[in-house]
Amino acid sequence: MRFSALLTTVATLVGATSASIPSTQLIFTIGASPSIIDPSALPPSTHATLSTLGTHMTAPLSAANTFTFGNVTAGSYLVDVHCASHGFAPVRVDVSDKGAVVGAWETFRGNEWDNKGEVVPGMEKGRFELRVLGQRDFYLERPKFSVLSLLKNPMILMAGVSMVIFMGMPWLMDNLDPELRAEIEERQKSGGILGAAASGNTNPANFDMAAYLSGASSAGGKKKEKAGPVQTGGVRR
């Protein structure tokens, strides 16, 4: 009996102490926007957190598209919305020692806490509207087959040009003027390596590149050296 009475006394003292601390209620709403036409269509798991050093509160999304936090004491809080389909701007809310809301501002991740953003409207009504950043997209759309994209491939273009040249050159040679064609064939015959390979009289496998570059004949002859002036006894004759 004495232990039960002691617990009752402690609970009463704690309740009285909590009641004496000024607190307030914070309500955040999600309005319709181009990113969210119908806020009620958000996933059921959508919830908001109100956190500061040593305090962490969670509020689910209600049927009225609001997040309600009760018994919020003095401090500077971060409001963050956790949603699987959309992203929301984080908000900073300051509550005074008297339990009154000082203001609400958008904040930026990775920056100093004193770096405040735009003021969040709703101070007069006691309802702060959260801004939607955009819709989350976790999937990439698989590209569809397109003939135009296939034709833009450089390898396909090179193969097409080569095919046109391969198919068009014989037709072009057949339609040439006979005199011009005979002149081209004559040039091919006397055109060195290409002429020898085109004429078929010489086996390309037996062609001596070193002899050709040195100026020797294809039969393996050597260049004759020019004899200089003959000197006899130091006197030129």
CSV table of C-alpha atoms in Angstrom, one decimal, residues 54-218:
chain,number,residue,atom,x,y,z
A,54,GLY,CA,16.8,15.3,-26.9
A,55,THR,CA,13.3,15.4,-28.4
A,56,HIS,CA,11.8,13.4,-31.3
A,57,MET,CA,8.1,13.3,-32.1
A,58,THR,CA,6.2,11.7,-34.9
A,59,ALA,CA,2.8,12.5,-36.4
A,60,PRO,CA,0.9,10.5,-39.1
A,61,LEU,CA,-0.9,12.1,-42.0
A,62,SER,CA,-4.5,12.7,-41.0
A,63,ALA,CA,-7.6,12.5,-43.2
A,64,ALA,CA,-7.6,16.3,-43.4
A,65,ASN,CA,-4.0,16.2,-44.9
A,66,THR,CA,-2.4,17.6,-41.7
A,67,PHE,CA,0.3,16.7,-39.2
A,68,THR,CA,-0.5,17.6,-35.6
A,69,PHE,CA,2.1,17.8,-32.8
A,70,GLY,CA,0.9,18.5,-29.3
A,71,ASN,CA,2.7,19.6,-26.1
A,72,VAL,CA,5.5,21.3,-27.9
A,73,THR,CA,7.8,23.0,-25.4
A,74,ALA,CA,10.3,25.9,-25.9
A,75,GLY,CA,13.0,25.2,-28.4
A,76,SER,CA,14.1,25.2,-32.1
A,77,TYR,CA,12.7,22.3,-34.0
A,78,LEU,CA,13.2,20.7,-37.4
A,79,VAL,CA,10.1,19.5,-39.2
A,80,ASP,CA,10.7,16.9,-41.9
A,81,VAL,CA,8.1,15.0,-44.0
A,82,HIS,CA,8.8,11.4,-44.9
A,83,CYS,CA,7.0,10.4,-48.0
A,84,ALA,CA,7.8,7.6,-50.5
A,85,SER,CA,6.3,9.4,-53.5
A,86,HIS,CA,7.1,13.1,-53.0
A,87,GLY,CA,9.7,15.3,-51.4
A,88,PHE,CA,9.0,18.2,-49.1
A,89,ALA,CA,11.1,21.2,-48.0
A,90,PRO,CA,12.3,20.9,-44.4
A,91,VAL,CA,11.0,23.6,-42.0
A,92,ARG,CA,12.5,25.2,-38.9
A,93,VAL,CA,10.0,26.2,-36.1
A,94,ASP,CA,11.0,28.2,-33.1
A,95,VAL,CA,8.9,28.1,-29.9
A,96,SER,CA,9.5,30.7,-27.1
A,97,ASP,CA,9.7,30.0,-23.4
A,98,LYS,CA,6.1,31.2,-23.0
A,99,GLY,CA,4.9,28.5,-25.4
A,100,ALA,CA,4.2,30.8,-28.3
A,101,VAL,CA,5.4,30.2,-31.8
A,102,VAL,CA,8.1,32.7,-32.8
A,103,GLY,CA,8.1,31.8,-36.5
A,104,ALA,CA,8.6,29.1,-39.1
A,105,TRP,CA,11.2,29.2,-42.0
A,106,GLU,CA,12.4,26.8,-44.6
A,107,THR,CA,15.8,25.4,-43.9
A,108,PHE,CA,18.5,23.9,-46.0
A,109,ARG,CA,20.3,20.6,-45.4
A,110,GLY,CA,24.1,20.8,-45.0
A,111,ASN,CA,24.0,24.5,-44.0
A,112,GLU,CA,24.3,26.2,-40.7
A,113,TRP,CA,21.1,26.2,-38.5
A,114,ASP,CA,21.0,30.0,-38.4
A,115,ASN,CA,20.8,30.1,-42.2
A,116,LYS,CA,17.0,30.6,-42.6
A,117,GLY,CA,15.1,30.5,-45.8
A,118,GLU,CA,11.8,31.8,-46.8
A,119,VAL,CA,9.1,32.4,-44.1
A,120,VAL,CA,6.5,29.7,-44.1
A,121,PRO,CA,3.0,31.3,-44.1
A,122,GLY,CA,0.3,30.4,-41.6
A,123,MET,CA,1.4,32.2,-38.5
A,124,GLU,CA,-1.9,33.9,-38.0
A,125,LYS,CA,-4.1,30.8,-38.5
A,126,GLY,CA,-1.8,28.5,-36.6
A,127,ARG,CA,-1.4,26.2,-39.6
A,128,PHE,CA,1.8,26.1,-41.5
A,129,GLU,CA,1.6,24.9,-45.1
A,130,LEU,CA,4.5,22.6,-46.3
A,131,ARG,CA,5.9,23.1,-49.7
A,132,VAL,CA,6.3,20.2,-52.1
A,133,LEU,CA,9.6,20.0,-53.9
A,134,GLY,CA,8.6,17.4,-56.5
A,135,GLN,CA,7.7,13.8,-57.2
A,136,ARG,CA,10.2,11.1,-56.6
A,137,ASP,CA,11.1,8.8,-59.5
A,138,PHE,CA,13.0,5.6,-58.6
A,139,TYR,CA,12.6,3.9,-62.0
A,140,LEU,CA,14.0,4.6,-65.4
A,141,GLU,CA,11.8,4.1,-68.4
A,142,ARG,CA,13.2,1.6,-70.8
A,143,PRO,CA,13.8,3.2,-74.2
A,144,LYS,CA,11.7,1.9,-77.0
A,145,PHE,CA,13.0,0.5,-80.3
A,146,SER,CA,13.2,3.2,-83.0
A,147,VAL,CA,14.4,2.9,-86.6
A,148,LEU,CA,15.5,6.5,-86.6
A,149,SER,CA,17.8,5.9,-83.6
A,150,LEU,CA,19.2,2.8,-85.3
A,151,LEU,CA,20.0,4.8,-88.5
A,152,LYS,CA,21.8,7.4,-86.3
A,153,ASN,CA,24.4,4.8,-85.2
A,154,PRO,CA,27.8,5.7,-86.8
A,155,MET,CA,28.6,2.0,-87.4
A,156,ILE,CA,25.4,1.6,-89.4
A,157,LEU,CA,26.1,4.8,-91.4
A,158,MET,CA,29.6,3.6,-92.2
A,159,ALA,CA,28.3,0.2,-93.3
A,160,GLY,CA,25.6,1.8,-95.4
A,161,VAL,CA,28.1,4.1,-97.2
A,162,SER,CA,30.5,1.2,-97.8
A,163,MET,CA,27.6,-0.9,-99.2
A,164,VAL,CA,26.7,1.9,-101.6
A,165,ILE,CA,30.2,2.3,-102.8
A,166,PHE,CA,30.6,-1.5,-103.2
A,167,MET,CA,27.4,-1.8,-105.2
A,168,GLY,CA,27.7,1.4,-107.1
A,169,MET,CA,31.3,1.3,-108.4
A,170,PRO,CA,30.9,-1.6,-110.8
A,171,TRP,CA,27.8,0.0,-112.2
A,172,LEU,CA,29.7,3.3,-112.6
A,173,MET,CA,32.6,1.6,-114.3
A,174,ASP,CA,30.3,-0.1,-116.8
A,175,ASN,CA,28.6,3.1,-117.7
A,176,LEU,CA,31.9,5.0,-118.4
A,177,ASP,CA,32.9,6.3,-121.8
A,178,PRO,CA,34.9,3.6,-123.6
A,179,GLU,CA,37.8,6.0,-124.3
A,180,LEU,CA,37.9,7.1,-120.6
A,181,ARG,CA,37.7,3.6,-119.4
A,182,ALA,CA,40.6,2.5,-121.7
A,183,GLU,CA,42.6,5.4,-120.4
A,184,ILE,CA,41.9,4.4,-116.7
A,185,GLU,CA,42.9,0.8,-117.4
A,186,GLU,CA,46.1,2.0,-119.1
A,187,ARG,CA,47.0,4.1,-116.1
A,188,GLN,CA,46.3,1.2,-113.8
A,189,LYS,CA,48.7,-1.0,-115.8
A,190,SER,CA,51.5,1.6,-115.4
A,191,GLY,CA,50.6,2.6,-111.9
A,192,GLY,CA,53.4,0.9,-109.9
A,193,ILE,CA,52.1,-1.3,-107.1
A,194,LEU,CA,48.4,-0.8,-107.8
A,195,GLY,CA,48.9,-1.2,-111.6
A,196,ALA,CA,50.9,-4.4,-111.1
A,197,ALA,CA,48.3,-5.8,-108.7
A,198,ALA,CA,45.4,-4.7,-111.0
A,199,SER,CA,46.9,-6.0,-114.2
A,200,GLY,CA,47.6,-9.5,-112.9
A,201,ASN,CA,50.9,-9.9,-114.8
A,202,THR,CA,53.0,-9.8,-111.7
A,203,ASN,CA,52.4,-11.8,-108.6
A,204,PRO,CA,51.9,-9.4,-105.7
A,205,ALA,CA,53.5,-11.9,-103.3
A,206,ASN,CA,56.8,-11.7,-105.2
A,207,PHE,CA,56.9,-7.9,-105.2
A,208,ASP,CA,60.2,-6.5,-103.7
A,209,MET,CA,59.3,-3.4,-101.8
A,210,ALA,CA,62.9,-2.6,-100.8
A,211,ALA,CA,64.0,-2.8,-104.4
A,212,TYR,CA,61.1,-0.7,-105.5
A,213,LEU,CA,61.8,2.1,-103.0
A,214,SER,CA,65.6,2.0,-103.7
A,215,GLY,CA,64.9,2.6,-107.4
A,216,ALA,CA,66.1,-0.8,-108.7
A,217,SER,CA,64.2,-2.7,-111.4
A,218,SER,CA,61.8,-5.5,-110.5
